[in-house]
Amino acid sequence: EYGGVVGGENAISKKEDTTEYFDSPEELRRKVKILADSLRDAKHVVVFTGAGISTSAQIPDYRGPKGVWTLADQGKRYATKTDLATIQPTVCHMAIAELEKKGIIKHLVTTNIDSLHVKSGFPIEKLSELHGNAFTEKCPKCNKEYRRSFDVTANKQYFDGPLLSHNTARVCDTCGENLVDIIIQFGEFLPQTQFEPAAREAWKCDLALVLGSSLRVAPANKLPLYSCQKNNGKLFIVNLQRTPFEDISVCNIYAYTDDVMYLLMKELGLEISLVLPDGTALPQQVIDIDSKYETLKKAPNIK
């Protein structure tokens, strides 16, 4: 049932790892136009998302200045426990869902466990959740899965070691076995049911768009590179921190993913629906982009 291993990291200094950079307003718009033009020409677009697309929903990332692992390196813990059941999708999530509806995005691969892509209306059959999601538990005996409206990991207990127990304290209504979550922890294997379609779509793609990922954790970080092994295949990376694959990417965009997707949709002449499939209206989260990026730390001189 399980494939490749999670946990390997590419070398990049911790100082560089947590530093955030931002393109100037002019550079940001120039790069977004390049991305839009490439999307129009692409035949098979696959999007890869990481923790950075959910920070505006108040879910912490891992390697940002206040990220979970950054704080852990300082002997600190993230102060607030996030109730994933109450979190709503961001502008970025909603733009991705709209691009799929328009036939532009063929598949979506994520390492996020927050299930916000599902909430946004992105079809599950075109989604690969490589590290699992916090709203699904399964029976290890009969393999029955339960999709919940609540975070099944909310009351997890630590083992003596670094890993969390997968037991969710509920039982299967078919066979009575203890249910477990499907979250992938470091050193555990990725489920083939998620990894195989992700790899297959990655091989097909001629444009890989990475949003909010530092591309540090293997094997998920290698999948976007498949696009570059084809003639005219392109890789675009949108992230606030630098990544190990900047030299391979056609274009590295240093900006918040909400802002990039907002500008991208404008460039493509498309609207972002801010209403969820269940009718919930979302607040507008993108404001005054030009003035924002004039005052932020400038990005390194990278294409």
CSV table of C-alpha atoms in Angstrom, one decimal, residues 6-289:
chain,number,residue,atom,x,y,z
A,6,VAL,CA,9.3,11.1,3.6
A,7,GLY,CA,12.0,12.9,5.5
A,8,GLY,CA,15.1,13.6,3.4
A,9,GLU,CA,16.1,17.3,3.2
A,10,ASN,CA,18.2,19.2,0.6
A,11,ALA,CA,21.1,21.3,1.9
A,12,ILE,CA,20.4,25.0,2.4
A,13,SER,CA,21.6,27.2,5.3
A,14,LYS,CA,19.2,27.8,8.2
A,15,LYS,CA,19.8,31.5,8.0
A,16,GLU,CA,18.8,31.5,4.3
A,17,ASP,CA,16.1,29.1,5.0
A,18,THR,CA,14.0,31.4,7.2
A,19,THR,CA,14.7,34.8,5.4
A,20,GLU,CA,11.7,36.1,3.5
A,21,TYR,CA,12.2,38.1,0.3
A,22,PHE,CA,9.8,40.1,-1.7
A,23,ASP,CA,9.8,41.3,-5.3
A,24,SER,CA,9.2,45.0,-6.1
A,25,PRO,CA,5.6,45.7,-7.4
A,26,GLU,CA,7.0,46.2,-10.9
A,27,GLU,CA,9.0,42.9,-10.8
A,28,LEU,CA,6.1,41.0,-9.3
A,29,ARG,CA,3.7,42.1,-12.1
A,30,ARG,CA,6.4,41.4,-14.7
A,31,LYS,CA,6.8,37.8,-13.4
A,32,VAL,CA,3.1,37.2,-13.1
A,33,LYS,CA,2.7,38.2,-16.8
A,34,ILE,CA,5.4,35.6,-17.7
A,35,LEU,CA,3.5,33.0,-15.7
A,36,ALA,CA,0.2,33.9,-17.3
A,37,ASP,CA,1.6,33.7,-20.8
A,38,SER,CA,3.2,30.3,-20.1
A,39,LEU,CA,-0.1,29.0,-18.6
A,40,ARG,CA,-1.9,30.0,-21.9
A,41,ASP,CA,0.6,28.0,-23.9
A,42,ALA,CA,0.8,24.9,-21.6
A,43,LYS,CA,-1.1,21.7,-22.3
A,44,HIS,CA,-0.8,19.9,-19.0
A,45,VAL,CA,-0.4,22.1,-15.9
A,46,VAL,CA,0.2,20.5,-12.5
A,47,VAL,CA,0.2,22.6,-9.3
A,48,PHE,CA,2.2,21.7,-6.2
A,49,THR,CA,1.3,23.4,-2.9
A,50,GLY,CA,2.9,23.7,0.5
A,51,ALA,CA,2.3,25.3,3.9
A,52,GLY,CA,2.8,28.8,2.6
A,53,ILE,CA,-0.6,28.9,0.9
A,54,SER,CA,-2.4,28.5,4.2
A,55,THR,CA,-0.6,31.1,6.3
A,56,SER,CA,-3.1,33.8,5.5
A,57,ALA,CA,-5.7,31.4,6.9
A,58,GLN,CA,-3.8,31.6,10.2
A,59,ILE,CA,-2.2,28.1,9.8
A,60,PRO,CA,1.6,28.4,10.5
A,61,ASP,CA,4.1,27.3,8.0
A,62,TYR,CA,7.3,25.4,8.9
A,63,ARG,CA,10.3,27.4,7.8
A,64,GLY,CA,9.1,31.0,7.9
A,65,PRO,CA,10.3,33.4,10.6
A,66,LYS,CA,7.5,32.2,12.9
A,67,GLY,CA,7.2,28.8,11.4
A,68,VAL,CA,6.8,25.6,13.5
A,69,TRP,CA,10.3,24.3,12.9
A,70,THR,CA,11.9,27.7,13.1
A,71,LEU,CA,10.4,28.1,16.6
A,72,ALA,CA,11.4,24.6,17.5
A,73,ASP,CA,15.0,25.4,16.7
A,74,GLN,CA,14.8,28.2,19.2
A,75,GLY,CA,13.3,25.9,21.9
A,76,LYS,CA,9.8,27.4,21.5
A,77,ARG,CA,6.4,26.1,20.4
A,78,TYR,CA,3.8,27.7,18.3
A,79,ALA,CA,1.6,29.6,20.8
A,80,THR,CA,-1.9,29.0,19.4
A,81,LYS,CA,-3.5,25.6,18.7
A,82,THR,CA,-5.2,25.9,15.3
A,83,ASP,CA,-8.7,24.5,15.0
A,84,LEU,CA,-8.6,23.2,11.4
A,85,ALA,CA,-12.3,22.6,11.3
A,86,THR,CA,-13.0,26.4,11.6
A,87,ILE,CA,-10.4,27.5,9.0
A,88,GLN,CA,-11.5,28.6,5.6
A,89,PRO,CA,-9.7,28.5,2.2
A,90,THR,CA,-7.7,31.5,1.1
A,91,VAL,CA,-7.7,33.5,-2.2
A,92,CYS,CA,-5.0,31.2,-3.4
A,93,HIS,CA,-7.0,28.0,-2.7
A,94,MET,CA,-10.1,29.5,-4.5
A,95,ALA,CA,-8.1,30.6,-7.5
A,96,ILE,CA,-6.6,27.1,-7.9
A,97,ALA,CA,-10.1,25.7,-7.8
A,98,GLU,CA,-11.3,28.1,-10.4
A,99,LEU,CA,-8.4,27.3,-12.7
A,100,GLU,CA,-9.3,23.7,-12.5
A,101,LYS,CA,-12.9,24.5,-13.5
A,102,LYS,CA,-11.6,26.3,-16.5
A,103,GLY,CA,-9.6,23.3,-17.6
A,104,ILE,CA,-6.2,25.0,-17.0
A,105,ILE,CA,-5.0,22.9,-14.0
A,106,LYS,CA,-5.1,19.1,-14.7
A,107,HIS,CA,-3.9,17.9,-11.3
A,108,LEU,CA,-3.0,19.2,-7.8
A,109,VAL,CA,-0.4,17.8,-5.5
A,110,THR,CA,-0.2,19.0,-1.9
A,111,THR,CA,1.8,18.2,1.2
A,112,ASN,CA,-0.7,20.1,3.4
A,113,ILE,CA,-3.0,18.2,5.7
A,114,ASP,CA,-5.6,21.0,6.3
A,115,SER,CA,-8.0,19.8,3.6
A,116,LEU,CA,-8.6,23.4,2.4
A,117,HIS,CA,-8.3,22.4,-1.2
A,118,VAL,CA,-11.3,20.1,-0.7
A,119,LYS,CA,-13.2,22.8,1.1
A,120,SER,CA,-12.5,25.2,-1.8
A,121,GLY,CA,-14.3,22.7,-4.2
A,122,PHE,CA,-11.3,21.2,-5.9
A,123,PRO,CA,-12.3,17.7,-7.1
A,124,ILE,CA,-10.8,14.9,-4.9
A,125,GLU,CA,-10.2,12.7,-8.0
A,126,LYS,CA,-7.7,15.3,-9.3
A,127,LEU,CA,-6.0,15.9,-5.9
A,128,SER,CA,-3.0,14.0,-4.4
A,129,GLU,CA,-2.6,14.6,-0.6
A,130,LEU,CA,0.9,13.2,-0.2
A,131,HIS,CA,1.0,13.6,3.6
A,132,GLY,CA,-2.6,12.7,4.3
A,133,ASN,CA,-5.3,15.0,5.7
A,134,ALA,CA,-6.5,15.7,9.2
A,135,PHE,CA,-10.2,15.0,8.4
A,136,THR,CA,-9.9,11.3,7.4
A,137,GLU,CA,-9.4,8.2,9.6
A,138,LYS,CA,-9.3,4.6,8.5
A,139,CYS,CA,-9.5,1.1,9.8
A,140,PRO,CA,-6.2,-0.7,9.5
A,141,LYS,CA,-8.0,-4.0,9.4
A,142,CYS,CA,-10.8,-3.7,6.8
A,143,ASN,CA,-9.5,-0.4,5.2
A,144,LYS,CA,-12.8,1.4,5.5
A,145,GLU,CA,-12.2,5.2,5.5
A,146,TYR,CA,-14.2,7.8,7.3
A,147,ARG,CA,-14.3,11.4,6.1
A,148,ARG,CA,-15.1,13.6,9.1
A,149,SER,CA,-16.2,17.2,9.6
A,150,PHE,CA,-13.8,17.6,12.5
A,151,ASP,CA,-10.0,17.2,12.9
A,152,VAL,CA,-9.4,13.6,13.8
A,153,THR,CA,-5.9,14.4,15.1
A,154,ALA,CA,-7.0,16.9,17.6
A,155,ASN,CA,-6.5,14.7,20.7
A,156,LYS,CA,-3.5,12.7,19.6
A,157,GLN,CA,-1.0,11.6,22.3
A,158,TYR,CA,2.8,11.4,22.0
A,159,PHE,CA,4.7,8.2,22.2
A,160,ASP,CA,8.0,8.2,24.2
A,161,GLY,CA,9.8,8.9,20.9
A,162,PRO,CA,9.3,11.9,18.5
A,163,LEU,CA,6.3,10.5,16.7
A,164,LEU,CA,2.6,10.9,17.5
A,165,SER,CA,0.3,8.0,17.9
A,166,HIS,CA,-2.0,7.4,14.9
A,167,ASN,CA,-4.7,6.0,17.1
A,168,THR,CA,-7.8,8.4,17.1
A,169,ALA,CA,-9.6,6.8,20.0
A,170,ARG,CA,-12.6,5.8,17.8
A,171,VAL,CA,-13.5,2.3,16.4
A,172,CYS,CA,-14.6,1.0,13.1
A,173,ASP,CA,-18.3,0.5,12.9
A,174,THR,CA,-17.8,-2.5,10.6
A,175,CYS,CA,-15.2,-4.6,12.3
A,176,GLY,CA,-14.6,-2.9,15.7
A,177,GLU,CA,-10.9,-2.2,15.1
A,178,ASN,CA,-9.3,0.9,16.5
A,179,LEU,CA,-9.3,3.7,13.9
A,180,VAL,CA,-6.1,5.5,12.9
A,181,ASP,CA,-5.4,8.8,11.1
A,182,ILE,CA,-3.7,8.9,7.7
A,183,ILE,CA,-1.1,11.6,8.5
A,184,ILE,CA,2.4,10.8,7.2
A,185,GLN,CA,5.1,11.6,9.7
A,186,PHE,CA,8.8,11.9,9.1
A,187,GLY,CA,10.4,8.5,8.2
A,188,GLU,CA,7.0,7.0,7.3
A,189,PHE,CA,6.1,5.8,3.8
A,190,LEU,CA,3.9,7.8,1.4
A,191,PRO,CA,0.7,6.0,0.4
A,192,GLN,CA,0.9,4.7,-3.2
A,193,THR,CA,-2.8,5.7,-3.7
A,194,GLN,CA,-1.6,9.3,-3.4
A,195,PHE,CA,2.0,9.2,-4.7
A,196,GLU,CA,1.5,7.2,-7.8
A,197,PRO,CA,-1.1,9.5,-9.5
A,198,ALA,CA,1.0,12.5,-8.3
A,199,ALA,CA,4.1,11.1,-10.0
A,200,ARG,CA,2.1,10.1,-13.1
A,201,GLU,CA,0.7,13.6,-13.5
A,202,ALA,CA,4.1,15.2,-12.8
A,203,TRP,CA,5.6,13.2,-15.7
A,204,LYS,CA,2.8,14.4,-18.0
A,205,CYS,CA,3.0,18.0,-17.1
A,206,ASP,CA,4.7,20.6,-19.3
A,207,LEU,CA,4.3,23.4,-16.6
A,208,ALA,CA,4.8,22.8,-12.9
A,209,LEU,CA,3.6,25.6,-10.6
A,210,VAL,CA,4.9,25.5,-7.0
A,211,LEU,CA,3.0,27.6,-4.5
A,212,GLY,CA,4.2,28.2,-0.9
A,213,SER,CA,6.7,25.4,-0.6
A,214,SER,CA,10.4,25.5,0.3
A,215,LEU,CA,10.9,22.3,-1.7
A,216,ARG,CA,13.0,20.7,1.1
A,217,VAL,CA,11.3,17.4,1.9
A,218,ALA,CA,11.8,14.4,-0.3
A,219,PRO,CA,10.3,12.7,-2.2
A,220,ALA,CA,7.6,15.3,-2.7
A,221,ASN,CA,10.1,18.0,-3.6
A,222,LYS,CA,11.4,16.1,-6.6
A,223,LEU,CA,8.0,15.8,-8.4
A,224,PRO,CA,7.9,19.4,-9.8
A,225,LEU,CA,11.3,18.8,-11.4
A,226,TYR,CA,9.8,16.1,-13.7
A,227,SER,CA,8.4,18.9,-15.9
A,228,CYS,CA,11.9,20.2,-16.6
A,229,GLN,CA,12.9,16.8,-18.1
A,230,LYS,CA,10.8,17.4,-21.2
A,231,ASN,CA,11.4,19.6,-24.2
A,232,ASN,CA,10.1,23.1,-23.3
A,233,GLY,CA,8.9,21.9,-19.9
A,234,LYS,CA,8.8,24.8,-17.4
A,235,LEU,CA,9.0,25.1,-13.6
A,236,PHE,CA,7.7,28.2,-11.7
A,237,ILE,CA,8.2,28.7,-8.0
A,238,VAL,CA,6.2,31.1,-5.8
A,239,ASN,CA,7.7,31.2,-2.3
A,240,LEU,CA,8.9,33.8,0.2
A,241,GLN,CA,12.1,31.8,1.1
A,242,ARG,CA,14.7,30.8,-1.4
A,243,THR,CA,14.6,27.1,-2.6
A,244,PRO,CA,17.2,24.6,-3.7
A,245,PHE,CA,15.8,24.7,-7.3
A,246,GLU,CA,16.0,28.3,-8.2
A,247,ASP,CA,18.5,27.7,-11.0
A,248,ILE,CA,16.2,25.1,-12.6
A,249,SER,CA,13.1,27.3,-12.3
A,250,VAL,CA,12.1,29.5,-15.3
A,251,CYS,CA,10.9,32.1,-12.9
A,252,ASN,CA,11.1,32.5,-9.1
A,253,ILE,CA,8.4,34.8,-7.7
A,254,TYR,CA,9.0,36.2,-4.2
A,255,ALA,CA,5.5,37.2,-2.9
A,256,TYR,CA,2.5,36.0,-0.9
A,257,THR,CA,0.7,33.3,-2.8
A,258,ASP,CA,-2.7,35.1,-2.4
A,259,ASP,CA,-1.3,38.2,-4.1
A,260,VAL,CA,0.3,36.2,-7.0
A,261,MET,CA,-2.9,34.3,-7.7
A,262,TYR,CA,-5.0,37.5,-7.5
A,263,LEU,CA,-2.8,39.2,-10.0
A,264,LEU,CA,-2.6,36.0,-12.2
A,265,MET,CA,-6.3,35.7,-12.4
A,266,LYS,CA,-6.6,39.4,-13.4
A,267,GLU,CA,-3.9,38.8,-16.1
A,268,LEU,CA,-5.9,35.8,-17.4
A,269,GLY,CA,-9.2,37.8,-17.3
A,270,LEU,CA,-10.8,35.4,-14.8
A,271,GLU,CA,-12.7,36.0,-11.6
A,272,ILE,CA,-12.0,34.3,-8.3
A,273,SER,CA,-15.2,33.1,-6.6
A,274,LEU,CA,-15.1,33.9,-2.9
A,275,VAL,CA,-18.1,31.7,-2.2
A,276,LEU,CA,-17.5,28.1,-1.0
A,277,PRO,CA,-19.5,25.2,-2.4
A,278,ASP,CA,-21.6,25.2,0.8
A,279,GLY,CA,-22.5,28.8,0.2
A,280,THR,CA,-20.1,30.4,2.8
A,281,ALA,CA,-18.9,33.8,1.7
A,282,LEU,CA,-15.2,34.5,2.2
A,283,PRO,CA,-13.7,37.9,3.0
A,284,GLN,CA,-11.6,39.6,0.3
A,285,GLN,CA,-8.0,39.1,1.5
A,286,VAL,CA,-5.9,41.0,-1.1
A,287,ILE,CA,-5.4,44.7,-0.6
A,288,ASP,CA,-3.2,47.4,-2.1
A,289,ILE,CA,-0.5,45.2,-3.5
